[in-house]
PDB file of C-alpha atoms and ligand atoms in Angstrom:
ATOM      1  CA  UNK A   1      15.638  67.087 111.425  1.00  0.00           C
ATOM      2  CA  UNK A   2      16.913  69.697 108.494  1.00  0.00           C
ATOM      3  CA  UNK A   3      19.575  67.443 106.167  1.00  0.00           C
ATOM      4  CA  UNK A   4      23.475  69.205 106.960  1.00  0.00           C
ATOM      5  CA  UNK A   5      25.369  70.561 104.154  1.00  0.00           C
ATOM      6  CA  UNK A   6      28.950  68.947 104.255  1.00  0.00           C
ATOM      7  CA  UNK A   7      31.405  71.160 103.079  1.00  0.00           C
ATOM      8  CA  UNK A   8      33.105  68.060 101.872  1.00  0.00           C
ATOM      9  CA  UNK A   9      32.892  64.720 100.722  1.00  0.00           C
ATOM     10  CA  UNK A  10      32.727  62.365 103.279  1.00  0.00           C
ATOM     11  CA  UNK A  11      34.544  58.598 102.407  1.00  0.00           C
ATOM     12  CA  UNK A  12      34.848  56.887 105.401  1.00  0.00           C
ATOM     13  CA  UNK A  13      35.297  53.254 106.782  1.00  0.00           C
ATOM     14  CA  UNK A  14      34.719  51.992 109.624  1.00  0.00           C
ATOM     15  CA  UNK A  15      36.734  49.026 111.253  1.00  0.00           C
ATOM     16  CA  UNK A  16      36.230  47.245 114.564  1.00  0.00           C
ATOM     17  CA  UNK A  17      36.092  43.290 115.636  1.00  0.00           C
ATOM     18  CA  UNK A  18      32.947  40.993 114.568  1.00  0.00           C
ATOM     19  CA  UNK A  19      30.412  42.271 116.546  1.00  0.00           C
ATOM     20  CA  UNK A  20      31.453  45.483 117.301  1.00  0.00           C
ATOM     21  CA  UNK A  21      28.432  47.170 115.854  1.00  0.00           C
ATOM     22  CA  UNK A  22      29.474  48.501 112.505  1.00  0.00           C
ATOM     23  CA  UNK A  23      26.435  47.645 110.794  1.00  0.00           C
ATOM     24  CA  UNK A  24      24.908  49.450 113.726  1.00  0.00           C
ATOM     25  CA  UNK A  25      26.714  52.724 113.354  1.00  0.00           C
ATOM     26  CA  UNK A  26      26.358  52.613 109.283  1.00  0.00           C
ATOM     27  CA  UNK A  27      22.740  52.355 109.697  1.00  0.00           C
ATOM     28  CA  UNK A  28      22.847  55.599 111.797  1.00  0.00           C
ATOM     29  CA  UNK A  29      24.621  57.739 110.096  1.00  0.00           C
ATOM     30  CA  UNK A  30      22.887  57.140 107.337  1.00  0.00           C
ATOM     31  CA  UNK A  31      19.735  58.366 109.416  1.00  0.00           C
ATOM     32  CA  UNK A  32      21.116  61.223 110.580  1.00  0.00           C
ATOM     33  CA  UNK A  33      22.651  62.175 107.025  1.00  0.00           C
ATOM     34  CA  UNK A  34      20.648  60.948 104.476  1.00  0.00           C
ATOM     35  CA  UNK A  35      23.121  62.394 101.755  1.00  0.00           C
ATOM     36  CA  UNK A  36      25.365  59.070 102.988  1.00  0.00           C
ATOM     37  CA  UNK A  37      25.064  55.673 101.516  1.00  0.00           C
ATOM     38  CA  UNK A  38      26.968  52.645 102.885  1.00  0.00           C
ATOM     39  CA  UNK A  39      28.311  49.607 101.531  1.00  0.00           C
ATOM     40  CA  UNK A  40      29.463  46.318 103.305  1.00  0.00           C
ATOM     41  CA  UNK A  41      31.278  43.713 101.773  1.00  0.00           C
ATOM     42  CA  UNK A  42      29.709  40.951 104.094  1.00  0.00           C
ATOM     43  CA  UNK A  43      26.737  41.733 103.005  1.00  0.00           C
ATOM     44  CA  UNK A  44      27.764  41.533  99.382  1.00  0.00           C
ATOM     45  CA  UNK A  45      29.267  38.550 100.222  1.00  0.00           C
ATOM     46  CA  UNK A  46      26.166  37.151 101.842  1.00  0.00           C
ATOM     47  CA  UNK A  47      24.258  38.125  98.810  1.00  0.00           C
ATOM     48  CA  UNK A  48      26.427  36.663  96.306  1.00  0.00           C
ATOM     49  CA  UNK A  49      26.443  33.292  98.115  1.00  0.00           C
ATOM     50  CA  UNK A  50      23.006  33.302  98.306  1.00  0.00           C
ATOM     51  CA  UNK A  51      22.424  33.860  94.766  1.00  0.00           C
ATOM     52  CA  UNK A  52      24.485  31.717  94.179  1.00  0.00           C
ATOM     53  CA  UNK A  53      27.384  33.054  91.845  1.00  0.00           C
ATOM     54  CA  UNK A  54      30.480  31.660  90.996  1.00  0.00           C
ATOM     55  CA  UNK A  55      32.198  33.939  93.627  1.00  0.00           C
ATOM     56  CA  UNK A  56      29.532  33.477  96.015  1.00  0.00           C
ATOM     57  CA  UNK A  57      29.979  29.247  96.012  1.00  0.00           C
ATOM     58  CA  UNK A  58      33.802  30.025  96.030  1.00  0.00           C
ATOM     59  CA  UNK A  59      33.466  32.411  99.469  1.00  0.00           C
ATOM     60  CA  UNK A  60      31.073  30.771 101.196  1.00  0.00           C
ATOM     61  CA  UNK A  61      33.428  27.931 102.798  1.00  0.00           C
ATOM     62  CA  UNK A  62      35.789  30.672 103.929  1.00  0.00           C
ATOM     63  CA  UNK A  63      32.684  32.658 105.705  1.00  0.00           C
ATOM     64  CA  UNK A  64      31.522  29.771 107.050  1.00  0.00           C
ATOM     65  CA  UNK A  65      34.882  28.991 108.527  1.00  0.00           C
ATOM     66  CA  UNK A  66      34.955  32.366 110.014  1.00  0.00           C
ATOM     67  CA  UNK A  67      38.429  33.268 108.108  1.00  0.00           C
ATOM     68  CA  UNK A  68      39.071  36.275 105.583  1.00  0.00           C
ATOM     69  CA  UNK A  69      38.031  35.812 101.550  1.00  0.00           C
ATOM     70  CA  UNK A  70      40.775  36.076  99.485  1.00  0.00           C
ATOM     71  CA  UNK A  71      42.078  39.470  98.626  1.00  0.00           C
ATOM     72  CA  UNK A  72      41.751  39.048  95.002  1.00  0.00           C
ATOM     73  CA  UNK A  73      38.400  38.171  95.013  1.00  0.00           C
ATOM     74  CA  UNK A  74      37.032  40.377  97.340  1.00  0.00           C
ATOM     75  CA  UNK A  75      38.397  43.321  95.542  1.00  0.00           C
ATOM     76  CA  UNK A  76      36.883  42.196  92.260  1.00  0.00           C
ATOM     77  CA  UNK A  77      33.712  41.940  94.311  1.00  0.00           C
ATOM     78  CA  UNK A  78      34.287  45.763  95.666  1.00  0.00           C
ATOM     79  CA  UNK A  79      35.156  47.316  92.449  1.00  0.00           C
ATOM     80  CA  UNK A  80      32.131  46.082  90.105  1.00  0.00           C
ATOM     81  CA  UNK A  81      30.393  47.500  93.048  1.00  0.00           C
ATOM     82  CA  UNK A  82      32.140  50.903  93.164  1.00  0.00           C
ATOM     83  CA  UNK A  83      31.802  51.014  89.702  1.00  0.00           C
ATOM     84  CA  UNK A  84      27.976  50.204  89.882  1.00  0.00           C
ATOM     85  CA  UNK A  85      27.365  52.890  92.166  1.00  0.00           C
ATOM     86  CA  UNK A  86      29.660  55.460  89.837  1.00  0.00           C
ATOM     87  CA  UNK A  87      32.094  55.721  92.619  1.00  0.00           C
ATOM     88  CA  UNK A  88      34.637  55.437  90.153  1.00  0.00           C
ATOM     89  CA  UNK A  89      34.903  55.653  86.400  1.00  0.00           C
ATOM     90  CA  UNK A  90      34.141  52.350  84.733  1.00  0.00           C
ATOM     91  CA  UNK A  91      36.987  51.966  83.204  1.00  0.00           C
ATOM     92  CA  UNK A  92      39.081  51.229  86.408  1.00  0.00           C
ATOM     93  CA  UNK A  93      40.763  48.318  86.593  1.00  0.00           C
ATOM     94  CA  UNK A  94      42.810  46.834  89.705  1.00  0.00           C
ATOM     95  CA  UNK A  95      45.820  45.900  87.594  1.00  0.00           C
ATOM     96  CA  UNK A  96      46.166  49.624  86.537  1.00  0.00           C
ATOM     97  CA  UNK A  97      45.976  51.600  89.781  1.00  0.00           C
ATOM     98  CA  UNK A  98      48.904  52.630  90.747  1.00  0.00           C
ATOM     99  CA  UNK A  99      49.786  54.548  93.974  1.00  0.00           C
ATOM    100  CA  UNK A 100      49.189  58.306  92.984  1.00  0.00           C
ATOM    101  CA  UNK A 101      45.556  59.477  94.166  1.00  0.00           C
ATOM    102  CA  UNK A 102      43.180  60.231  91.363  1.00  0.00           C
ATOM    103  CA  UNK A 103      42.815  64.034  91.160  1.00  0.00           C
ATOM    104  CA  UNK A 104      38.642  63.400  90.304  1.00  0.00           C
ATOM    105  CA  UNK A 105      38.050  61.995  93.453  1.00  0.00           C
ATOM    106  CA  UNK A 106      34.211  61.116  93.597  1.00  0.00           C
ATOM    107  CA  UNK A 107      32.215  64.302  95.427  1.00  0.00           C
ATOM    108  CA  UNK A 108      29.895  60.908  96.447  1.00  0.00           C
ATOM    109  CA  UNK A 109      29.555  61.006 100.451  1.00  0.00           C
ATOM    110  CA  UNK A 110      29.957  57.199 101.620  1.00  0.00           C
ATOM    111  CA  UNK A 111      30.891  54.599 104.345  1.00  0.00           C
ATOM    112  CA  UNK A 112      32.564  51.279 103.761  1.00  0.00           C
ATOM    113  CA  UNK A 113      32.134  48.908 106.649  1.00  0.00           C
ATOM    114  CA  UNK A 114      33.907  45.567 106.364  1.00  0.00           C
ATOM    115  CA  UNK A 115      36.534  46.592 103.600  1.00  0.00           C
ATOM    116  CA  UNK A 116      39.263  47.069 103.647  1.00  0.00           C
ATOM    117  CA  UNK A 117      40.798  44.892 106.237  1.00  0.00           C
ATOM    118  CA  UNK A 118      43.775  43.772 105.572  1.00  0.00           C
ATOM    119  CA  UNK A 119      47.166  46.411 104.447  1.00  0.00           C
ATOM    120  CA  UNK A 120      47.007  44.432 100.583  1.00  0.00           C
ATOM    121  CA  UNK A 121      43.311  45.940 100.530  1.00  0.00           C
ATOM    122  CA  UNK A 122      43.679  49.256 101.451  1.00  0.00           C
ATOM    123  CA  UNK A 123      46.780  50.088  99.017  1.00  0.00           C
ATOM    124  CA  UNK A 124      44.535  49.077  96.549  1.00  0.00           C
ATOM    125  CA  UNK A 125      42.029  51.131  98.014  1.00  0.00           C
ATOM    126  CA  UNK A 126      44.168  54.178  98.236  1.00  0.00           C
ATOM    127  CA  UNK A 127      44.630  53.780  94.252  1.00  0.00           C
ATOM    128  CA  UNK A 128      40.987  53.778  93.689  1.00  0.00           C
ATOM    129  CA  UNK A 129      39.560  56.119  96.091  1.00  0.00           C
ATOM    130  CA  UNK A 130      40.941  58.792  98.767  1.00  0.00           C
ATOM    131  CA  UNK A 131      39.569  57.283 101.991  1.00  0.00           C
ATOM    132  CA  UNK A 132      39.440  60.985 104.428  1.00  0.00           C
ATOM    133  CA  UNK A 133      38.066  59.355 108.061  1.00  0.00           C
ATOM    134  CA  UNK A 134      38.955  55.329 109.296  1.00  0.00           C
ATOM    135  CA  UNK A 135      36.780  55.249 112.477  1.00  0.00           C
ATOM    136  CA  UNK A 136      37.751  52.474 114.770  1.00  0.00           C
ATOM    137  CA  UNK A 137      34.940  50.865 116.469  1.00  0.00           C
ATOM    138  CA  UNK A 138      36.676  49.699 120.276  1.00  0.00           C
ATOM    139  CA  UNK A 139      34.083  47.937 122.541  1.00  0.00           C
ATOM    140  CA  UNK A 140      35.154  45.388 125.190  1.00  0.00           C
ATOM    141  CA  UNK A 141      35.366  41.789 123.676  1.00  0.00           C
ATOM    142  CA  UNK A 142      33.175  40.333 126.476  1.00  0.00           C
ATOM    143  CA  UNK A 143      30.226  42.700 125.787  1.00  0.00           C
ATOM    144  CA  UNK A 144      30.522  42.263 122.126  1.00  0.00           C
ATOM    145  CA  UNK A 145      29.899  38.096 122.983  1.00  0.00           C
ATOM    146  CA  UNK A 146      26.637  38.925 125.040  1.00  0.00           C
ATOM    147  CA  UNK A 147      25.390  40.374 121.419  1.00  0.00           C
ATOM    148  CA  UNK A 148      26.126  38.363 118.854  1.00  0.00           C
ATOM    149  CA  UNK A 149      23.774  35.328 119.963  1.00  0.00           C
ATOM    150  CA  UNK A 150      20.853  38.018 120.300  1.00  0.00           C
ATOM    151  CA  UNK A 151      21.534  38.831 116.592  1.00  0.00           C
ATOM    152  CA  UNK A 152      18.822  38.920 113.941  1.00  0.00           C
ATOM    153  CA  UNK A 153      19.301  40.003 110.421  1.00  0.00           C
ATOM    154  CA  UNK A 154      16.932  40.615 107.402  1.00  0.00           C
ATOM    155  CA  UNK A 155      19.546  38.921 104.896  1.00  0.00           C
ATOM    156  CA  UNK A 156      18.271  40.875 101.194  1.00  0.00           C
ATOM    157  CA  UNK A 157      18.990  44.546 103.104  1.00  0.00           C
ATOM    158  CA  UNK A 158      21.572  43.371 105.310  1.00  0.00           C
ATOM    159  CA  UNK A 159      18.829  45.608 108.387  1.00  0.00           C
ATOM    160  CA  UNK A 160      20.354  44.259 111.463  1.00  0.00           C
ATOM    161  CA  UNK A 161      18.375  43.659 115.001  1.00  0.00           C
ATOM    162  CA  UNK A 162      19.027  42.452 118.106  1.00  0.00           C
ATOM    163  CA  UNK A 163      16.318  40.698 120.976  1.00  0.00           C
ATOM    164  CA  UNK A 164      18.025  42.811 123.652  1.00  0.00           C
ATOM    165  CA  UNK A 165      18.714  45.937 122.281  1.00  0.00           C
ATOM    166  CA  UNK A 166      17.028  47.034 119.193  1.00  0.00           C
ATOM    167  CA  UNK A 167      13.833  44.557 118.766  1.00  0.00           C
ATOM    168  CA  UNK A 168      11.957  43.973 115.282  1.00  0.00           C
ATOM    169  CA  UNK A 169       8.666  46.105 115.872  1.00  0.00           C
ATOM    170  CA  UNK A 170       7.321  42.344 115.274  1.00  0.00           C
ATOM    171  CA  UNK A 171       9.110  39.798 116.779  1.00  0.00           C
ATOM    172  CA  UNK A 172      11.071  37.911 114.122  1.00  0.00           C
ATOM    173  CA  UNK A 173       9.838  40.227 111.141  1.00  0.00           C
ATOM    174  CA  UNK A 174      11.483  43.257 109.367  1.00  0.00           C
ATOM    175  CA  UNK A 175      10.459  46.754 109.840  1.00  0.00           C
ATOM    176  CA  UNK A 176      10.510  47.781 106.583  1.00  0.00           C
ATOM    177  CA  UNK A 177       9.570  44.751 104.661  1.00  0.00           C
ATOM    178  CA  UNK A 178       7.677  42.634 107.203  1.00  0.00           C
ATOM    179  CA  UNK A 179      10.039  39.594 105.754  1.00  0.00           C
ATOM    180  CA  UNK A 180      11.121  36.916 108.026  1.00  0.00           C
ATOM    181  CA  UNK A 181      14.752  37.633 110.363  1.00  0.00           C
ATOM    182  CA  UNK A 182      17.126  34.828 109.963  1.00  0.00           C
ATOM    183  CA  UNK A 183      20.529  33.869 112.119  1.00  0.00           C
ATOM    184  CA  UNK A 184      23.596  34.354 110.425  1.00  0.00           C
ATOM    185  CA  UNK A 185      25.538  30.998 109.125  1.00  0.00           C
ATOM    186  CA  UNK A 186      29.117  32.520 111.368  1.00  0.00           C
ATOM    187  CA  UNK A 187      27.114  33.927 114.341  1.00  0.00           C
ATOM    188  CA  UNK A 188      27.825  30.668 116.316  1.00  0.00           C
ATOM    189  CA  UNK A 189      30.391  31.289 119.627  1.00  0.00           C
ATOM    190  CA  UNK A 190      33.105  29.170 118.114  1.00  0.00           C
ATOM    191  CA  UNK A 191      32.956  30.924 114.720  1.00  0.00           C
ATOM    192  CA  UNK A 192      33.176  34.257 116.231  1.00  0.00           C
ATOM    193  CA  UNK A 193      36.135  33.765 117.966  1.00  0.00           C
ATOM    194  CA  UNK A 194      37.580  32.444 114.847  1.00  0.00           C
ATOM    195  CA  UNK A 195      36.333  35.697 113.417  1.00  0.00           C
ATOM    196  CA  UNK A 196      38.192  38.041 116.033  1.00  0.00           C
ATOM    197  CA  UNK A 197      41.265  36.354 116.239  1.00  0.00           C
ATOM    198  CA  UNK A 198      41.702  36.685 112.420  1.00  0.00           C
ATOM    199  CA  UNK A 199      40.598  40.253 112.866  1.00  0.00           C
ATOM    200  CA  UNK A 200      43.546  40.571 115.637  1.00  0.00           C
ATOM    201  CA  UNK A 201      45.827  39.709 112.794  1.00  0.00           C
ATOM    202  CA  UNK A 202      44.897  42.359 110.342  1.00  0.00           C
ATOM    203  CA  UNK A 203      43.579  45.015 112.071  1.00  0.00           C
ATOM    204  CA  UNK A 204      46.668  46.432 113.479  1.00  0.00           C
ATOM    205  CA  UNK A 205      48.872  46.910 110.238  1.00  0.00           C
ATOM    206  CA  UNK A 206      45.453  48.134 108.425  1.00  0.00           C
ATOM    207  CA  UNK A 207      45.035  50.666 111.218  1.00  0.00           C
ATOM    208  CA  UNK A 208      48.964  51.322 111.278  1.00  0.00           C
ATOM    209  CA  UNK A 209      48.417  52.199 107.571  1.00  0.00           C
ATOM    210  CA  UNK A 210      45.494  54.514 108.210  1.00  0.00           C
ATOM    211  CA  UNK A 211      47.325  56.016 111.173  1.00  0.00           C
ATOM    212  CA  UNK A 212      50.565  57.301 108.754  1.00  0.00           C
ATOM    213  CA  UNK A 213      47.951  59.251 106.655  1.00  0.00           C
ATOM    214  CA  UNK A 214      47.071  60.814 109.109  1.00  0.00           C
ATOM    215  CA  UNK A 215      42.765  59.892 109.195  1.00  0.00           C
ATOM    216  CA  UNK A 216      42.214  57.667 111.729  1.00  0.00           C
ATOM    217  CA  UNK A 217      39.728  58.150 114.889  1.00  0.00           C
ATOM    218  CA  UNK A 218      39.442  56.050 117.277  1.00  0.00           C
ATOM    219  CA  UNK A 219      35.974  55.782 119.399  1.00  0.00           C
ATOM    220  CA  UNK A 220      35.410  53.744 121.989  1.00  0.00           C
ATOM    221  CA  UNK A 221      32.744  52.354 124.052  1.00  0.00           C
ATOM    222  CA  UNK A 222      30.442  50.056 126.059  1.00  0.00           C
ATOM    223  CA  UNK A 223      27.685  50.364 123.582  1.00  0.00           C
ATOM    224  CA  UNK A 224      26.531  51.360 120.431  1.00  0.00           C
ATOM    225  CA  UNK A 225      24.393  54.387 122.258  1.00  0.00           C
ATOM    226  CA  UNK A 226      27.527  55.829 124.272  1.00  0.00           C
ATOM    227  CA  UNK A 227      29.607  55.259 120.496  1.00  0.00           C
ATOM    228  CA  UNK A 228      27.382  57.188 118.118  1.00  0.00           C
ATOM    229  CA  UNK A 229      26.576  60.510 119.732  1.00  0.00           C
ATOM    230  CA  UNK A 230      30.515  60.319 119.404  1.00  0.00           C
ATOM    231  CA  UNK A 231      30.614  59.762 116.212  1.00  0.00           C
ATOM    232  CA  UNK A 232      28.227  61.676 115.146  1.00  0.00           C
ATOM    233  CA  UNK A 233      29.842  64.747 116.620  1.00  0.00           C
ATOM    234  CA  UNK A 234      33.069  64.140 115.084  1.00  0.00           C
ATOM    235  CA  UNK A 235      31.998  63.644 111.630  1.00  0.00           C
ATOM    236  CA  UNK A 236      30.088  66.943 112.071  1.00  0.00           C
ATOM    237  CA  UNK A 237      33.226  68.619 112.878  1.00  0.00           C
ATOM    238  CA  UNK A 238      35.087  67.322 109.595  1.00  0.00           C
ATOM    239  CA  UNK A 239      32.507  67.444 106.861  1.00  0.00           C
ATOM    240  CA  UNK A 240      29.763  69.805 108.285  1.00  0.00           C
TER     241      UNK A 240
HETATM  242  P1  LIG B   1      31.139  41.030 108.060  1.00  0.00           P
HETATM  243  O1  LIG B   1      29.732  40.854 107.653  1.00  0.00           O
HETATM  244  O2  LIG B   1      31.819  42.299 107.779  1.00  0.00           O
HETATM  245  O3  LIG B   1      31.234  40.658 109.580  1.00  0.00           O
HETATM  246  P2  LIG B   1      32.101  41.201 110.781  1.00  0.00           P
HETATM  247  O4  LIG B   1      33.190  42.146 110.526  1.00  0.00           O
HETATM  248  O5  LIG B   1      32.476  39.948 111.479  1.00  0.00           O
HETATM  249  O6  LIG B   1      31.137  42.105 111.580  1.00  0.00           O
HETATM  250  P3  LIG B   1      29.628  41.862 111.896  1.00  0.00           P
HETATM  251  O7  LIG B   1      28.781  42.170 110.732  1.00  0.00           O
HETATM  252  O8  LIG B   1      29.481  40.484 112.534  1.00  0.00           O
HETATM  253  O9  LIG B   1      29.403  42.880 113.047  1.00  0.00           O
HETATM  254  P4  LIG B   1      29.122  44.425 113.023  1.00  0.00           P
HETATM  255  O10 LIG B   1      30.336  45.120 113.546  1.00  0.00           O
HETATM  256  O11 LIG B   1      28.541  44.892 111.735  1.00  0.00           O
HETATM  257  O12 LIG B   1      28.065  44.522 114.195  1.00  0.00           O
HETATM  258  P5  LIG B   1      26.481  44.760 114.195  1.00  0.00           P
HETATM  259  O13 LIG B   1      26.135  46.190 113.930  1.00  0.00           O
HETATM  260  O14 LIG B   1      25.804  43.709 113.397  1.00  0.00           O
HETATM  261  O15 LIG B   1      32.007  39.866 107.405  1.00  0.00           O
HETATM  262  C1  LIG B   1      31.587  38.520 107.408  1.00  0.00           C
HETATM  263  C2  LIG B   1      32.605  37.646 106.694  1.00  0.00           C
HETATM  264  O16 LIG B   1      32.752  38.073 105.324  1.00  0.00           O
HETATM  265  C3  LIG B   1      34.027  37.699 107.243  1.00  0.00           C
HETATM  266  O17 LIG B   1      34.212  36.797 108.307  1.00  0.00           O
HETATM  267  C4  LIG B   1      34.847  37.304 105.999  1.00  0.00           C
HETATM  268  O18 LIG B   1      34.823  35.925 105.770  1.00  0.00           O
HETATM  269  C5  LIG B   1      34.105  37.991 104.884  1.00  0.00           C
HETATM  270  N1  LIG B   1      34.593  39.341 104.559  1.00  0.00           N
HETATM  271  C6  LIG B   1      33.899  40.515 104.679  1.00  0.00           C
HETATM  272  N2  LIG B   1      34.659  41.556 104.284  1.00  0.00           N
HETATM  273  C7  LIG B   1      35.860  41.038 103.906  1.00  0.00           C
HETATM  274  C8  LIG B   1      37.067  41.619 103.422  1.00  0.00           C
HETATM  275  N3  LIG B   1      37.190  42.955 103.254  1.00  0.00           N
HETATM  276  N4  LIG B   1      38.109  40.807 103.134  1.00  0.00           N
HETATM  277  C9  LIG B   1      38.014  39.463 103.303  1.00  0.00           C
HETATM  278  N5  LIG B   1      36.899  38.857 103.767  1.00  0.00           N
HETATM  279  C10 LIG B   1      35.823  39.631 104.067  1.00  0.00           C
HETATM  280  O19 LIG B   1      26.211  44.541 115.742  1.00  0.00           O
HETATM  281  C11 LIG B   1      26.301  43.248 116.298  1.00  0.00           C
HETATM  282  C12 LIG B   1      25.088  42.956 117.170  1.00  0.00           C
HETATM  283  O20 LIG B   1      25.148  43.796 118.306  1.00  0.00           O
HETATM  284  C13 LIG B   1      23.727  43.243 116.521  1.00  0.00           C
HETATM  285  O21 LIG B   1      22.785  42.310 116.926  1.00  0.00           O
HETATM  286  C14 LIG B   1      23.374  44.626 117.045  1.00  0.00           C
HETATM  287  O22 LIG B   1      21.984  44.871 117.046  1.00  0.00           O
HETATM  288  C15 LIG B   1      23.942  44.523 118.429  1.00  0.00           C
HETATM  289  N6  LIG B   1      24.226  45.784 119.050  1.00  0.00           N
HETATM  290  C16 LIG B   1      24.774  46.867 118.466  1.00  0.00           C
HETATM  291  N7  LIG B   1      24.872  47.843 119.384  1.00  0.00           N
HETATM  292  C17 LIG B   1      24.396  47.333 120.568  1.00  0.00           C
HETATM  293  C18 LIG B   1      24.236  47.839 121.888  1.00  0.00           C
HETATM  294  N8  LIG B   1      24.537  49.091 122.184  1.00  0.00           N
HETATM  295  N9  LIG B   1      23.766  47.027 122.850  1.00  0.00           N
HETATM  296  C19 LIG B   1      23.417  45.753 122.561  1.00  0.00           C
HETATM  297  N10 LIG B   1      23.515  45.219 121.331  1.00  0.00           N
HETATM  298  C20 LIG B   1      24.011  46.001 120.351  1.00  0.00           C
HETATM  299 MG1  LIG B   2      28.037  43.882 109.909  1.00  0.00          MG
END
C-alpha cells in the first residue's frame, strides 16, 4: 500500500485500561503509516529495569505492584526520551515549561501509549508538546481478562503476541528476531486488577482534561479487529 501524505502532524496518545490493546493499535498504525513512530513508557520502563538503572531499580517495585511510577520520575524518563528522538529542543527542561504552547511545535508524526495518565502528566505534557488526537481505547473489562493470560511479549522491542489471537509465526519465538517470548512480571490476574482499578482513578480527570481541549475520540469495541478499521478511518480524516 502507497504511504498517505498527512496534511498535518499527527501527536496522538492513546489511553485505555491494562489490556485494552494499546500496544496492539500502536503497532498498527504504525503499519499502515510508516511516517508514525510510537513510544510507550512501559516499555521504557521495562527496559530501564532490566538494564538495570538507577530509575529502573527505583520503578520496578511499583510495576511489580501493579500501581503508577511516580510522576516525577516518569517524566524525567519521557523527556530524555523526547529529547533523544528530537521531539523537542534539548534544552527543555520540566522546571521551565510553563503553560503557553510552544509556537515550533515538532512537524514529527507520533503516538504515545501509556503516558500521560494521570492530569499532573499531561499539564506537563501540554507545556512540552501540543498533543492534537487522545484516542480512548473502551473494550469490555471481562474480554480484556480472557487476554492478558494469553499474552506473550518480546521484552527488547516491546512486539506483543497473543496464543489466541495473534500467534508468534513460531511458537514462543519473535517474528522479527527469532528471540525467545517471555510473560510479563504484572500480567498475573491479581496484578491486573490492581492495574485497572488504579487506571479507574486517573483515567477520568486525564480524559476530562483532554475532553476541555477539545481532542478526544473515543472508540470502542469487542476487539482489537472491530477497533482499528475505526481508528484507522478517523485518523485518516484528521491528518490525511
Ligand atoms: P504499560 O506497559 O503501559 O501497561 P498497561 O497500560 O497496563 O497496558 P498493557 O501494556 O498491559 O496493555 P495494552 O493496552 O498495551 O494491550 P496489548 O496491546 O498488549 O504500563 C505498565 C506499568 O508501567 C504500569 O502499571 C505502571 O506501573 C508503569 N507506567 C507506565 N506508564 C506510566 C505512566 N505514564 N505513569 C506512571 N506509571 C507508568 O494487548 C493485550 C493483549 O491482548 C495482548 O496479548 C494482545 O495480543 C491481545 N489482544 C489485542 N487485541 C486482541 C483481540 N482482538 N483479540 C484477542 N486478543 C487481543
Ligand atoms: Mg502495552
Amino acid at each position: 500500500m502507497a504511504t498517505k501524505e498527512f496534511k498535518r502532524a499527527a501527536r496522538i496518545i492513546l489511553v485505555g485500561a491494562p489490556g485494552v490493546g494499546k500496544g496492539t493499535q500502536a503497532e498498527r498504525l504504525m503499519k499502515r503509516f510508516p511516517q508514525l513512530s510510537a513510544l510507550s513508557s512501559g516499555d521504557l520502563l521495562r527496559n530501564a529495569v532490566r538494564n538495570k538503572t538507577p530509575l529502573g531499580l527505583e520503578a520496578e517495585s511499583h510495576m511489580k505492584a501493579g500501581s503508577l511510577v511516580p510522576d516525577d520520575m516518569i517524566l524525567r524518563l519521557i523527556l530524555t526520551e523526547l529529547k533523544a528522538k528530537s521531539w523537542v529542543p534539548s534544552s527543555t527542561s520540566l522546571s521551565d515549561a510553563s503553560q503557553t504552547l510552544p509556537s515550533d511545535a515538532p512537524s514529527a508524526s507520533f503516538i504515545l501509549d501509556g503516558f500521560p495518565r494521570t492530569s499532573i502528566q499531561a499539564r506537563k505534557l501540554d507545556a512540552l508538546i501540543p498533543i492534537n488526537l487522545v484516542v480512548s481505547l473502551v473494550t469490555p473489562v471481562n474480554i480484556i481478562l480472557g487476554r492478558i493470560a494469553n499474552r506473550w511479549v518480546h521484552a527488547p522491542s516491546g512486539r506483543v503476541y497473543n496464543t489466541g489471537f495473534n500467534k508468534p509465526k513460531v511458537e514462543g519465538k519473535d517474528d522479527v528476531t527469532g528471540e525467545p517470548l517471555t510473560k510479563r512480571e504484572d500480567d498475573g490476574e491479581e496484578t491486573w486488577r490492581v492495574r485497572l482499578k488504579k487506571f479507574q482513578e486517573t483515567s477520568e480527570p486525564l480524559l476530562e482534561h483532554y475532553e476541555k481541549k477539545g481532542v478526544l475520540w473515543r472508540v470502542e469495541g469487542n476487539s482489537s479487529d472491530e477497533i482499528s478499521p475505526k481508528l484507522f478511518g478517523e485518523f485518516e480524516k484528521r491528518f490525511c
